[in-house]
mmCIF file of C-alpha atoms and ligand atoms in Angstrom:
data_model
loop_
_atom_site.group_PDB
_atom_site.id
_atom_site.type_symbol
_atom_site.label_atom_id
_atom_site.label_comp_id
_atom_site.label_asym_id
_atom_site.label_seq_id
_atom_site.Cartn_x
_atom_site.Cartn_y
_atom_site.Cartn_z
ATOM 1 C CA UNK K 1 -42.773 78.805 36.059
ATOM 2 C CA UNK K 2 -44.200 81.005 38.779
ATOM 3 C CA UNK K 3 -41.818 83.658 40.026
ATOM 4 C CA UNK K 4 -40.729 83.548 43.657
ATOM 5 C CA UNK K 5 -42.476 86.880 44.296
ATOM 6 C CA UNK K 6 -45.753 85.581 42.864
ATOM 7 C CA UNK K 7 -45.486 82.312 44.776
ATOM 8 C CA UNK K 8 -44.853 84.209 48.020
ATOM 9 C CA UNK K 9 -47.936 86.326 47.435
ATOM 10 C CA UNK K 10 -50.058 83.224 46.872
ATOM 11 C CA UNK K 11 -48.764 81.550 50.043
ATOM 12 C CA UNK K 12 -49.304 84.717 52.103
ATOM 13 C CA UNK K 13 -52.887 84.897 50.775
ATOM 14 C CA UNK K 14 -53.507 81.270 51.660
ATOM 15 C CA UNK K 15 -52.057 81.855 55.149
ATOM 16 C CA UNK K 16 -54.361 84.855 55.615
ATOM 17 C CA UNK K 17 -57.400 82.867 54.468
ATOM 18 C CA UNK K 18 -56.625 79.927 56.755
ATOM 19 C CA UNK K 19 -56.001 82.304 59.663
ATOM 20 C CA UNK K 20 -59.393 83.909 59.102
ATOM 21 C CA UNK K 21 -61.095 80.500 58.770
ATOM 22 C CA UNK K 22 -59.557 79.501 62.095
ATOM 23 C CA UNK K 23 -60.950 82.689 63.695
ATOM 24 C CA UNK K 24 -57.444 83.762 64.584
ATOM 25 C CA UNK K 25 -56.101 87.330 64.347
ATOM 26 C CA UNK K 26 -54.654 88.312 61.000
ATOM 27 C CA UNK K 27 -50.866 88.320 61.244
ATOM 28 C CA UNK K 28 -50.707 85.663 63.964
ATOM 29 C CA UNK K 29 -48.979 83.161 61.655
ATOM 30 C CA UNK K 30 -45.429 83.830 60.448
ATOM 31 C CA UNK K 31 -44.113 82.387 57.209
ATOM 32 C CA UNK K 32 -40.673 80.792 57.394
ATOM 33 C CA UNK K 33 -39.492 80.596 53.789
ATOM 34 C CA UNK K 34 -37.426 77.405 53.607
ATOM 35 C CA UNK K 35 -34.607 78.206 51.214
ATOM 36 C CA UNK K 36 -32.511 75.051 51.680
ATOM 37 C CA UNK K 37 -30.790 73.827 48.495
ATOM 38 C CA UNK K 38 -31.773 77.041 46.722
ATOM 39 C CA UNK K 39 -29.078 79.493 45.641
ATOM 40 C CA UNK K 40 -28.449 82.935 47.099
ATOM 41 C CA UNK K 41 -30.242 84.493 44.112
ATOM 42 C CA UNK K 42 -33.470 82.753 45.141
ATOM 43 C CA UNK K 43 -33.160 84.159 48.665
ATOM 44 C CA UNK K 44 -32.479 87.588 47.172
ATOM 45 C CA UNK K 45 -35.637 87.341 45.057
ATOM 46 C CA UNK K 46 -37.655 86.543 48.184
ATOM 47 C CA UNK K 47 -36.007 89.433 50.060
ATOM 48 C CA UNK K 48 -36.882 91.787 47.209
ATOM 49 C CA UNK K 49 -40.500 90.675 47.621
ATOM 50 C CA UNK K 50 -40.392 91.613 51.310
ATOM 51 C CA UNK K 51 -39.768 88.191 52.885
ATOM 52 C CA UNK K 52 -37.370 88.497 55.839
ATOM 53 C CA UNK K 53 -37.744 85.196 57.677
ATOM 54 C CA UNK K 54 -35.931 82.150 56.277
ATOM 55 C CA UNK K 55 -35.330 78.553 57.250
ATOM 56 C CA UNK K 56 -32.324 76.409 56.416
ATOM 57 C CA UNK K 57 -31.698 72.888 57.570
ATOM 58 C CA UNK K 58 -27.941 72.671 57.212
ATOM 59 C CA UNK K 59 -25.756 74.963 59.271
ATOM 60 C CA UNK K 60 -22.908 74.910 56.748
ATOM 61 C CA UNK K 61 -25.175 75.837 53.860
ATOM 62 C CA UNK K 62 -26.713 78.648 55.907
ATOM 63 C CA UNK K 63 -23.251 79.906 56.904
ATOM 64 C CA UNK K 64 -22.328 80.073 53.221
ATOM 65 C CA UNK K 65 -25.436 81.983 52.171
ATOM 66 C CA UNK K 66 -26.612 84.187 54.997
ATOM 67 C CA UNK K 67 -23.900 86.429 56.493
ATOM 68 C CA UNK K 68 -23.446 88.456 53.302
ATOM 69 C CA UNK K 69 -27.197 88.744 52.759
ATOM 70 C CA UNK K 70 -27.756 89.766 56.344
ATOM 71 C CA UNK K 71 -25.211 92.554 56.045
ATOM 72 C CA UNK K 72 -27.362 94.006 53.267
ATOM 73 C CA UNK K 73 -30.706 93.183 54.971
ATOM 74 C CA UNK K 74 -30.339 93.692 58.738
ATOM 75 C CA UNK K 75 -33.978 92.734 59.348
ATOM 76 C CA UNK K 76 -33.414 89.258 58.003
ATOM 77 C CA UNK K 77 -33.989 86.319 60.377
ATOM 78 C CA UNK K 78 -32.739 82.747 60.136
ATOM 79 C CA UNK K 79 -34.249 79.609 61.637
ATOM 80 C CA UNK K 80 -32.204 76.417 61.651
ATOM 81 C CA UNK K 81 -34.843 73.733 61.106
ATOM 82 C CA UNK K 82 -32.899 70.581 60.291
ATOM 83 C CA UNK K 83 -31.433 67.781 62.330
ATOM 84 C CA UNK K 84 -28.418 69.168 64.142
ATOM 85 C CA UNK K 85 -25.237 67.258 64.904
ATOM 86 C CA UNK K 86 -23.723 67.976 68.289
ATOM 87 C CA UNK K 87 -20.479 69.174 66.696
ATOM 88 C CA UNK K 88 -22.434 71.805 64.698
ATOM 89 C CA UNK K 89 -24.272 73.181 67.721
ATOM 90 C CA UNK K 90 -21.885 76.082 68.343
ATOM 91 C CA UNK K 91 -21.987 77.121 64.672
ATOM 92 C CA UNK K 92 -25.792 76.989 64.781
ATOM 93 C CA UNK K 93 -25.865 79.160 67.905
ATOM 94 C CA UNK K 94 -23.519 81.618 66.207
ATOM 95 C CA UNK K 95 -25.678 82.038 63.103
ATOM 96 C CA UNK K 96 -29.325 81.314 64.005
ATOM 97 C CA UNK K 97 -32.041 83.530 65.425
ATOM 98 C CA UNK K 98 -34.037 80.414 66.285
ATOM 99 C CA UNK K 99 -32.979 76.752 66.410
ATOM 100 C CA UNK K 100 -36.091 74.641 65.820
ATOM 101 C CA UNK K 101 -34.577 71.182 66.083
ATOM 102 C CA UNK K 102 -33.576 70.661 69.720
ATOM 103 C CA UNK K 103 -34.367 67.012 70.350
ATOM 104 C CA UNK K 104 -31.909 65.284 72.685
ATOM 105 C CA UNK K 105 -30.010 65.884 75.915
ATOM 106 C CA UNK K 106 -26.524 65.840 74.373
ATOM 107 C CA UNK K 107 -27.559 68.448 71.827
ATOM 108 C CA UNK K 108 -29.050 70.561 74.614
ATOM 109 C CA UNK K 109 -25.710 70.411 76.442
ATOM 110 C CA UNK K 110 -23.814 71.326 73.281
ATOM 111 C CA UNK K 111 -26.144 74.261 72.600
ATOM 112 C CA UNK K 112 -25.765 75.449 76.200
ATOM 113 C CA UNK K 113 -21.979 75.294 75.802
ATOM 114 C CA UNK K 114 -22.198 77.147 72.474
ATOM 115 C CA UNK K 115 -24.274 79.864 74.122
ATOM 116 C CA UNK K 116 -21.778 80.244 76.952
ATOM 117 C CA UNK K 117 -18.922 80.498 74.462
ATOM 118 C CA UNK K 118 -20.497 82.840 71.901
ATOM 119 C CA UNK K 119 -22.677 84.923 74.208
ATOM 120 C CA UNK K 120 -25.576 84.453 71.772
ATOM 121 C CA UNK K 121 -28.891 83.002 72.950
ATOM 122 C CA UNK K 122 -31.121 82.157 70.004
ATOM 123 C CA UNK K 123 -34.614 81.001 70.937
ATOM 124 C CA UNK K 124 -35.034 77.244 70.855
ATOM 125 C CA UNK K 125 -37.918 75.014 69.816
ATOM 126 C CA UNK K 126 -38.128 71.415 70.913
ATOM 127 C CA UNK K 127 -38.787 69.097 67.994
ATOM 128 C CA UNK K 128 -41.211 66.319 68.884
ATOM 129 C CA UNK K 129 -41.472 63.085 66.898
ATOM 130 C CA UNK K 130 -45.281 63.260 66.954
ATOM 131 C CA UNK K 131 -45.713 60.042 64.967
ATOM 132 C CA UNK K 132 -43.058 58.214 67.026
ATOM 133 C CA UNK K 133 -41.474 57.177 63.710
ATOM 134 C CA UNK K 134 -38.240 55.217 63.972
ATOM 135 C CA UNK K 135 -36.503 57.072 61.121
ATOM 136 C CA UNK K 136 -37.450 60.578 62.236
ATOM 137 C CA UNK K 137 -35.719 63.105 64.452
ATOM 138 C CA UNK K 138 -37.492 64.551 67.441
ATOM 139 C CA UNK K 139 -38.147 63.690 71.061
ATOM 140 C CA UNK K 140 -40.497 60.706 71.419
ATOM 141 C CA UNK K 141 -43.923 61.840 72.620
ATOM 142 C CA UNK K 142 -43.661 59.977 75.909
ATOM 143 C CA UNK K 143 -40.404 61.783 76.749
ATOM 144 C CA UNK K 144 -41.472 65.291 75.760
ATOM 145 C CA UNK K 145 -42.570 66.454 79.231
ATOM 146 C CA UNK K 146 -39.339 65.298 80.849
ATOM 147 C CA UNK K 147 -37.227 66.791 78.050
ATOM 148 C CA UNK K 148 -38.946 70.166 78.424
ATOM 149 C CA UNK K 149 -38.258 70.120 82.164
ATOM 150 C CA UNK K 150 -34.605 69.268 81.524
ATOM 151 C CA UNK K 151 -34.005 71.934 78.911
ATOM 152 C CA UNK K 152 -36.000 74.768 80.476
ATOM 153 C CA UNK K 153 -35.748 74.187 84.198
ATOM 154 C CA UNK K 154 -32.474 72.365 84.692
ATOM 155 C CA UNK K 155 -30.369 73.805 81.865
ATOM 156 C CA UNK K 156 -32.151 77.172 81.770
ATOM 157 C CA UNK K 157 -32.288 77.177 77.970
ATOM 158 C CA UNK K 158 -34.513 79.718 76.163
ATOM 159 C CA UNK K 159 -37.112 77.232 74.918
ATOM 160 C CA UNK K 160 -40.045 79.203 73.501
ATOM 161 C CA UNK K 161 -42.015 76.533 71.681
ATOM 162 C CA UNK K 162 -42.358 73.265 69.812
ATOM 163 C CA UNK K 163 -41.818 71.991 66.287
ATOM 164 C CA UNK K 164 -42.959 68.836 64.510
ATOM 165 C CA UNK K 165 -42.997 67.051 61.160
ATOM 166 C CA UNK K 166 -45.977 64.665 61.170
ATOM 167 C CA UNK K 167 -45.919 61.336 59.322
ATOM 168 C CA UNK K 168 -46.055 61.708 55.533
ATOM 169 C CA UNK K 169 -49.066 59.404 55.313
ATOM 170 C CA UNK K 170 -52.445 60.038 56.869
ATOM 171 C CA UNK K 171 -54.188 63.064 58.329
ATOM 172 C CA UNK K 172 -51.679 65.420 59.985
ATOM 173 C CA UNK K 173 -54.330 67.287 61.998
ATOM 174 C CA UNK K 174 -54.441 64.995 65.052
ATOM 175 C CA UNK K 175 -50.650 65.330 65.281
ATOM 176 C CA UNK K 176 -50.813 69.115 65.067
ATOM 177 C CA UNK K 177 -53.566 69.144 67.700
ATOM 178 C CA UNK K 178 -51.497 66.917 69.983
ATOM 179 C CA UNK K 179 -48.501 69.261 69.706
ATOM 180 C CA UNK K 180 -50.719 72.287 70.407
ATOM 181 C CA UNK K 181 -51.974 70.575 73.561
ATOM 182 C CA UNK K 182 -48.427 69.898 74.732
ATOM 183 C CA UNK K 183 -47.483 73.546 74.136
ATOM 184 C CA UNK K 184 -50.534 74.758 76.069
ATOM 185 C CA UNK K 185 -49.749 72.494 79.035
ATOM 186 C CA UNK K 186 -46.236 73.922 79.196
ATOM 187 C CA UNK K 187 -47.153 77.552 78.525
ATOM 188 C CA UNK K 188 -45.153 77.639 75.278
ATOM 189 C CA UNK K 189 -46.218 80.312 72.780
ATOM 190 C CA UNK K 190 -44.511 79.178 69.576
ATOM 191 C CA UNK K 191 -45.779 76.297 67.440
ATOM 192 C CA UNK K 192 -43.807 75.619 64.251
ATOM 193 C CA UNK K 193 -45.855 73.178 62.215
ATOM 194 C CA UNK K 194 -47.065 72.846 58.649
ATOM 195 C CA UNK K 195 -45.119 72.662 55.375
ATOM 196 C CA UNK K 196 -46.049 73.148 51.697
ATOM 197 C CA UNK K 197 -48.551 70.291 51.732
ATOM 198 C CA UNK K 198 -50.287 70.832 55.050
ATOM 199 C CA UNK K 199 -49.753 74.368 56.379
ATOM 200 C CA UNK K 200 -53.440 75.286 56.254
ATOM 201 C CA UNK K 201 -54.325 72.309 58.459
ATOM 202 C CA UNK K 202 -51.552 73.355 60.835
ATOM 203 C CA UNK K 203 -52.957 76.894 61.031
ATOM 204 C CA UNK K 204 -56.379 75.451 61.917
ATOM 205 C CA UNK K 205 -54.682 73.702 64.840
ATOM 206 C CA UNK K 206 -52.800 76.747 66.099
ATOM 207 C CA UNK K 207 -49.484 76.996 64.213
ATOM 208 C CA UNK K 208 -47.704 80.295 64.835
ATOM 209 C CA UNK K 209 -45.005 79.488 62.255
ATOM 210 C CA UNK K 210 -45.364 77.536 59.027
ATOM 211 C CA UNK K 211 -42.263 76.329 57.170
ATOM 212 C CA UNK K 212 -42.848 76.449 53.445
ATOM 213 C CA UNK K 213 -40.158 75.587 50.912
ATOM 214 C CA UNK K 214 -41.112 73.988 47.617
ATOM 215 C CA UNK K 215 -44.385 75.926 47.248
ATOM 216 C CA UNK K 216 -42.268 79.119 47.152
ATOM 217 C CA UNK K 217 -38.984 78.131 45.563
ATOM 218 C CA UNK K 218 -40.139 75.234 43.378
ATOM 219 C CA UNK K 219 -39.335 71.553 43.648
ATOM 220 C CA UNK K 220 -35.849 70.965 45.003
ATOM 221 C CA UNK K 221 -33.403 69.513 42.484
ATOM 222 C CA UNK K 222 -31.868 67.202 45.075
ATOM 223 C CA UNK K 223 -32.975 65.949 48.464
ATOM 224 C CA UNK K 224 -31.909 67.806 51.591
HETATM 225 C C1 LIG R 301 -37.620 71.088 53.823
HETATM 226 C C2 LIG R 301 -38.332 71.339 55.087
HETATM 227 C C3 LIG R 301 -39.526 72.087 55.095
HETATM 228 C C4 LIG R 301 -40.188 72.614 53.838
HETATM 229 O O1 LIG R 301 -40.751 71.569 53.135
HETATM 230 P P1 LIG R 301 -41.642 71.844 51.809
HETATM 231 O O2 LIG R 301 -42.455 70.614 51.706
HETATM 232 O O3 LIG R 301 -40.691 72.051 50.709
HETATM 233 O O4 LIG R 301 -42.475 73.036 52.098
HETATM 234 C C5 LIG R 301 -40.103 72.324 56.323
HETATM 235 N N1 LIG R 301 -39.577 71.870 57.475
HETATM 236 C C6 LIG R 301 -38.437 71.150 57.506
HETATM 237 C C7 LIG R 301 -37.895 70.694 58.812
HETATM 238 C C8 LIG R 301 -37.782 70.865 56.313
HETATM 239 O O5 LIG R 301 -36.642 70.145 56.350
#
């Protein structure tokens, strides 16, 4: 088994190579280490190797793991990347540095209320269902423009970018390119796209954040 430190080094090298191949500045792609389902010790091993940015998809799991770690590692950052229930919005606002999974008006309202209550304003990414898949979270493509206007202009939420999970089958690159075009049209700087299996393709299409889990921490023992 590869150690977490060694796996992180390999992923960082692959990110650097893809960034160079894409003629993009070194350091323009951030690695979000997706630690969901992995124990605190795995996060600690990544921290010891210098990784500070983590992604979790369940608020409760993150709340169990992160506050103690953050006390010891103040530079640590947490992205909530998973589908978010409205009744967890305030907890997500309280714990996250970035919420990547904003995808419907009721959740936007709940996040706005959570921000008013807690005084915290984590950056938000709008998740787009780039494949318009029935079973997947995310704003349908045709509604993305209107949803961005609602969340940014009407609700005044701190939306800084977009996130997507392309269909499991087929070439993800056209989906990444489509999301990059949407971000450019709306002047959004952050593009969270690419996972263990496709992060290099995402970097070619402009990802600023890649979310890599199993390639760092190993195959998950149970589904998320
Ligand atoms: C689990 C997860 C990832 C990481 O997936 P891997 O294939 O393990 O790299 C990335 N993004 C989201 C939203 C996830 O839920």
